[in-house]
GROMACS .gro file of C-alpha atoms in nm:
model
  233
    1UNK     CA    1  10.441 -16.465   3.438
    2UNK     CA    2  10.775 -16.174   3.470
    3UNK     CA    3  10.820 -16.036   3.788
    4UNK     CA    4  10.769 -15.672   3.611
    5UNK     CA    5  10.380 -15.758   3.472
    6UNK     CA    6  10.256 -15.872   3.812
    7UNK     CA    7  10.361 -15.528   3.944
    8UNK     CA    8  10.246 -15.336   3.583
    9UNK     CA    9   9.887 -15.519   3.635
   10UNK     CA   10   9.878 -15.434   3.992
   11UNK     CA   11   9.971 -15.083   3.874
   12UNK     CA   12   9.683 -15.085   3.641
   13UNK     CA   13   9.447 -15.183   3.919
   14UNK     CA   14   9.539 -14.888   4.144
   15UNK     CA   15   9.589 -14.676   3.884
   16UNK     CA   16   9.208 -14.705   3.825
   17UNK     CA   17   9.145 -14.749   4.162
   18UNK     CA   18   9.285 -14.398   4.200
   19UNK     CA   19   9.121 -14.254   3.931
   20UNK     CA   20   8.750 -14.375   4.115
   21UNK     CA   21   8.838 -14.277   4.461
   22UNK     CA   22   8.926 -13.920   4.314
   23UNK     CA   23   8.575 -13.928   4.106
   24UNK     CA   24   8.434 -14.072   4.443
   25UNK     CA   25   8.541 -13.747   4.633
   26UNK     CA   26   8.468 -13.508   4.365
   27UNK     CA   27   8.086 -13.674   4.333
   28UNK     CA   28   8.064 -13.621   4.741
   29UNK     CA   29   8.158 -13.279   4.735
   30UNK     CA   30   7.948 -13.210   4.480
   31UNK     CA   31   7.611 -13.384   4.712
   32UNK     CA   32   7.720 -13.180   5.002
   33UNK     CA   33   7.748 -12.865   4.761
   34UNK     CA   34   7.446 -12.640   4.800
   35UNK     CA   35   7.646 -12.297   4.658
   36UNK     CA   36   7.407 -12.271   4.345
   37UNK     CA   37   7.056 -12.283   4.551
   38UNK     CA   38   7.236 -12.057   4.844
   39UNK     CA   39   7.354 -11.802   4.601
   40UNK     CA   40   6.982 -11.841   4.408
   41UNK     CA   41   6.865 -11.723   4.788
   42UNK     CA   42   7.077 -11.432   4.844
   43UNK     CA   43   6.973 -11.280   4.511
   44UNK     CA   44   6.573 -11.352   4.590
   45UNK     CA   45   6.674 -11.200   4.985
   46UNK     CA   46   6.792 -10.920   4.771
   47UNK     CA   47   6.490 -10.888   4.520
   48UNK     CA   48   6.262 -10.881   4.786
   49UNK     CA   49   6.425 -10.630   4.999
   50UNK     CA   50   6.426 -10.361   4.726
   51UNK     CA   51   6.064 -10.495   4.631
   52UNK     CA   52   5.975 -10.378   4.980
   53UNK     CA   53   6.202 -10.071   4.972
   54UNK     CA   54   6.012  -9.942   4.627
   55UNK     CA   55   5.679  -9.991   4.807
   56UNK     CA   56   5.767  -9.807   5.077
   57UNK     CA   57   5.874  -9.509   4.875
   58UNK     CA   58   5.531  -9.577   4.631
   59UNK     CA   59   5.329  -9.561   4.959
   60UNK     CA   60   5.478  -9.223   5.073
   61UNK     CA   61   5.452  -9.060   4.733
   62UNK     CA   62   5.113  -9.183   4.721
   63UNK     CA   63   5.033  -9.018   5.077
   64UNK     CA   64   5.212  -8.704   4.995
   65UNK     CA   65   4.969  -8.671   4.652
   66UNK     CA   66   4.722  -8.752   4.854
   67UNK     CA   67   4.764  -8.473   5.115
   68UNK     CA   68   4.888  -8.199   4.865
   69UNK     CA   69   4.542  -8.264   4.695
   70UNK     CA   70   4.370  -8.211   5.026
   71UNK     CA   71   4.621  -7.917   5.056
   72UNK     CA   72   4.441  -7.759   4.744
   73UNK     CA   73   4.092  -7.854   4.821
   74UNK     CA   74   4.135  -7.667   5.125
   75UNK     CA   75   4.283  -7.365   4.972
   76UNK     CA   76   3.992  -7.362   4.706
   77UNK     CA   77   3.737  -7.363   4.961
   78UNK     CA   78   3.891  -7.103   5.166
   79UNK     CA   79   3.938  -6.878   4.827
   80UNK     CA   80   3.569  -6.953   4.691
   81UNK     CA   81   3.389  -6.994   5.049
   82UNK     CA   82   3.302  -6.660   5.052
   83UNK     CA   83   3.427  -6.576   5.406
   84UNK     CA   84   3.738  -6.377   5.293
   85UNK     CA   85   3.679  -6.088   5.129
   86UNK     CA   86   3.987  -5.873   5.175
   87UNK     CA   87   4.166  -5.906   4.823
   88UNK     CA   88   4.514  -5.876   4.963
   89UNK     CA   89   4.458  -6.215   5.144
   90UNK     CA   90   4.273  -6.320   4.864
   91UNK     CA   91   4.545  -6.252   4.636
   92UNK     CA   92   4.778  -6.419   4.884
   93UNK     CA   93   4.536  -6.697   4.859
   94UNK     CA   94   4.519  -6.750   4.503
   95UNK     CA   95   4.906  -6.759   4.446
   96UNK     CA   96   4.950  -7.033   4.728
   97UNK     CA   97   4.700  -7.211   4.588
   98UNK     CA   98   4.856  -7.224   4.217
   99UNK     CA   99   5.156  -7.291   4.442
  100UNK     CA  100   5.006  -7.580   4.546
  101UNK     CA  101   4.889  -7.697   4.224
  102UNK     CA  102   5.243  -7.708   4.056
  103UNK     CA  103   5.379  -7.874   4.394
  104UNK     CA  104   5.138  -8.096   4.330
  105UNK     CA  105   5.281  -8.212   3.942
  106UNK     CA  106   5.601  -8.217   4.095
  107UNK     CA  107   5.483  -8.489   4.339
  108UNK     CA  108   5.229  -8.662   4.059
  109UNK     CA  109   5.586  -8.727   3.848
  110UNK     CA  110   5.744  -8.864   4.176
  111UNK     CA  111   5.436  -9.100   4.242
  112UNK     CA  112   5.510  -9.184   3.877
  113UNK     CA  113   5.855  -9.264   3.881
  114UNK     CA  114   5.796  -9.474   4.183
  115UNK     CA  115   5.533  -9.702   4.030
  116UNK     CA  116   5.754  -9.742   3.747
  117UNK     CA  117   6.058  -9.827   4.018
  118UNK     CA  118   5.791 -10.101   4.209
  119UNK     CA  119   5.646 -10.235   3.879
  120UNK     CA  120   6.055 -10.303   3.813
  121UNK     CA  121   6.132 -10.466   4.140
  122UNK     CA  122   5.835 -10.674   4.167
  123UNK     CA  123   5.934 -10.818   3.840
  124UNK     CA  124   6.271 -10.913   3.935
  125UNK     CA  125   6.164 -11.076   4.239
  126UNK     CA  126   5.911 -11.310   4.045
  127UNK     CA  127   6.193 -11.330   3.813
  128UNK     CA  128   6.463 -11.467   4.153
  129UNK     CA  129   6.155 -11.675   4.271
  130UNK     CA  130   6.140 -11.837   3.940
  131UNK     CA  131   6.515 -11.900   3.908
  132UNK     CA  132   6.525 -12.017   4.275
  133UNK     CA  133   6.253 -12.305   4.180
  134UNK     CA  134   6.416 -12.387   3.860
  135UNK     CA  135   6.799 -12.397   3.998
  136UNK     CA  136   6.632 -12.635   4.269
  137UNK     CA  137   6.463 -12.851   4.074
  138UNK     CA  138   6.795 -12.863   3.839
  139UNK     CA  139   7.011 -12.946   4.171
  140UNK     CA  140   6.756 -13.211   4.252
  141UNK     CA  141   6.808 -13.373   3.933
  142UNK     CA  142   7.185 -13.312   3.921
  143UNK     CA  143   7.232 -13.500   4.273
  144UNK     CA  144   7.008 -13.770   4.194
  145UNK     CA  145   7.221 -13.893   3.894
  146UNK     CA  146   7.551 -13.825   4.109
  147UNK     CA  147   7.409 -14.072   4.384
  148UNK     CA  148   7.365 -14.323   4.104
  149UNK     CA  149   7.704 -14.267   4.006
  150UNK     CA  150   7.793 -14.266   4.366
  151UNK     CA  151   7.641 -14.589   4.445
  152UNK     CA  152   7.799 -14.738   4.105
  153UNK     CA  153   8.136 -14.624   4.168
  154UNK     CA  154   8.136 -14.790   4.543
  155UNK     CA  155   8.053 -15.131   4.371
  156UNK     CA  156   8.350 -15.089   4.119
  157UNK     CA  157   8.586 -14.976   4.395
  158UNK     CA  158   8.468 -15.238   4.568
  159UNK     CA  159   8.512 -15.555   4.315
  160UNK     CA  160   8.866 -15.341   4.236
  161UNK     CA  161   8.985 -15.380   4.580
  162UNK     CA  162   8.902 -15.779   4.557
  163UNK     CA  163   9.133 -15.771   4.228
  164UNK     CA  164   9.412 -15.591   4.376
  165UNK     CA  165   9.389 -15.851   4.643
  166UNK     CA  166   9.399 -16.114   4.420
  167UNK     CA  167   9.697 -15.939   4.230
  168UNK     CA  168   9.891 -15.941   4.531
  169UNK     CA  169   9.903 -16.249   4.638
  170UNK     CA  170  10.145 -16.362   4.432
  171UNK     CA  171  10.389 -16.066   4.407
  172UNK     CA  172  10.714 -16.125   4.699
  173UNK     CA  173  10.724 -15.889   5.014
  174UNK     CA  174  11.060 -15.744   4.914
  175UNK     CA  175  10.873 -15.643   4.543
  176UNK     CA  176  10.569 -15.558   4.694
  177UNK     CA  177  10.732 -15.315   4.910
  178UNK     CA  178  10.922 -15.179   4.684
  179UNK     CA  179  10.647 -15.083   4.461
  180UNK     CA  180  10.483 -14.934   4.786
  181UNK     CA  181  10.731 -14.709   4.838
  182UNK     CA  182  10.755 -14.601   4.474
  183UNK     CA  183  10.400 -14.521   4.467
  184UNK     CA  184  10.381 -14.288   4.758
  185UNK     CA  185  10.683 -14.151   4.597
  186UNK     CA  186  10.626 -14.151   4.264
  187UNK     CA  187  10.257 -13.956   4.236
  188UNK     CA  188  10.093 -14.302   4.217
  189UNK     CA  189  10.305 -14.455   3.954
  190UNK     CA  190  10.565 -14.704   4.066
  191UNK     CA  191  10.591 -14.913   3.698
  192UNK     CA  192  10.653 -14.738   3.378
  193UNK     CA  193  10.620 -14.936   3.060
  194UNK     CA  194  10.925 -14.952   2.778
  195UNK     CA  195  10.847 -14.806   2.489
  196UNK     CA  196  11.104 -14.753   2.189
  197UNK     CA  197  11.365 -14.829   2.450
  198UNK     CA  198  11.228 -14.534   2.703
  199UNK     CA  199  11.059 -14.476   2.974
  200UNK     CA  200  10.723 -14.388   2.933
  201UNK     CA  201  10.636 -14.212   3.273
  202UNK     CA  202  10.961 -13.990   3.245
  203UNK     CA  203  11.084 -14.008   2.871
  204UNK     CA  204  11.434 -14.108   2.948
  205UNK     CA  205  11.597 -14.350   2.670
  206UNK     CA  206  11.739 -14.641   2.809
  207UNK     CA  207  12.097 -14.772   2.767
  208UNK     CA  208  12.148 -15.074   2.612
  209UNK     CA  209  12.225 -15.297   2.950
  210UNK     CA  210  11.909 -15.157   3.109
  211UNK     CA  211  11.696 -15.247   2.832
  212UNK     CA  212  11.791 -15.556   2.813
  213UNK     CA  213  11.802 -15.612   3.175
  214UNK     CA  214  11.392 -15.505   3.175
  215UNK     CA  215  11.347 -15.792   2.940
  216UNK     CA  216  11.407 -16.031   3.211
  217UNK     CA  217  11.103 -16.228   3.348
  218UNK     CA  218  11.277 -16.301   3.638
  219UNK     CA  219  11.392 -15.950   3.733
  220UNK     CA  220  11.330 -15.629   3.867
  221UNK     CA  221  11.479 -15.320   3.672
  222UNK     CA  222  11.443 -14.950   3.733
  223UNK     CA  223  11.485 -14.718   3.503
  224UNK     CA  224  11.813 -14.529   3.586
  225UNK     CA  225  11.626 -14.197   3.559
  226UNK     CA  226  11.302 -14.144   3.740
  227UNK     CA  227  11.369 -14.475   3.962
  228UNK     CA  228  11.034 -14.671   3.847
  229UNK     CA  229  11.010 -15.045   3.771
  230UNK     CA  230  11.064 -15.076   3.423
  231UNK     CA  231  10.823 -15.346   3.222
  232UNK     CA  232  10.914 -15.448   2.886
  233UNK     CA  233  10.612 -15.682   2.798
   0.00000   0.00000   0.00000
């Protein structure tokens, strides 16, 4: 077995390896991740202040119909109780009571507008209550299949970890550190495969000596370019 393959197969190895540890971290954040319900909570916090703040303006327009009516019942029974008979104050009478009465339409329309305004509020809150329940039941469900993945993913690091082991073992110190260092420097790719007489991780053609040189069981080449260990296989 070439020099070159052990360290392309190990490269495989961690190349996945990398790949699950990144899917690993991605799955935790996403467990710890409560942004969706949080945000679901703000907008029913929201819902149910202006729920309140429409029933507190229904409530006073209800109170101020109510008054204005007892307003006008007074005025009518001071205008029909018989006890005033000058017509001057009558007539003053009469014309605050009509004055009354169209106050009163005025206030009927507000008492209107602000059942309309509740009706509309306590509909969107039962609306955010519903979407609250639903987006937590959905999160539920979305976390339970990402702790299955979770728990799947630590028992394929896992038996990767045992294969890199076993990968190692036969790959030289001197080699073995060399394809370290290339890693860490390299984004996580230290061996680059020949193909058509380039390098696949950086595209460089080779020349003629290199190739040839990469074809070598027992050697190490790097690709004059990008520095990587070159396998031909």
């Amino acid at each position: 077995m070439s020099h070159s393959f052990k360290l392309f197969r190990l490269q495989q190895i961690d190349s996945t390896l990398d790949k699950n540890r990144t899917r690993l971290k991605e799955i935790e954040q996403s467990l710890k991740d409560e942004s969706r319900i949080n945000a679901s909570m703000r907008r029913l916090d929201k819902a149910k202040t202006e729920r309140f703040e429409a029933e507190k303006r229904l409530r006073l327009a209800e109170e101020n119909v109510k008054d204005q009516r007892l307003k006008i019942e007074r005025s009518q029974a001071a205008l029909y109780g018989g006890k005033i008979v000058n017509p001057k104050e009558l007539q003053d009478l009469q014309h605050e009571s009509e004055a009354l009465r169209r106050h009163l339409v005025t206030l009927e329309d507000r008492q209107l507008e602000a059942m309309f305004a509740f009706d509309e509020a306590e509909d969107l809150f039962k609306r955010m209550e519903d979407q609250l329940e639903q987006i937590t039941a959905q999160d539920s469900r979305d976390k339970d299949e990402l702790s299955l993945e979770k728990a799947n993913l630590l028992a394929e690091i896992d038996r990767q970890e045992n294969e890199r082991q076993a990968a190692s073992v036969d790959i030289v110190s001197p080699e073995l550190q060399l394809y370290e260092a290339l890693r860490k420097q390299k984004n996580g790719i230290a061996v680059a495969r020949v193909l058509e007489k380039s390098c696949s991780a950086c595209g460089s053609t080779l020349t003629g000596s290199t190739f040839s040189s990469a074809q070598v069981p027992s050697k190490i080449t790097r690709c004059t370019s990008c520095g990587r260990i070159l396998y031909a296989g």
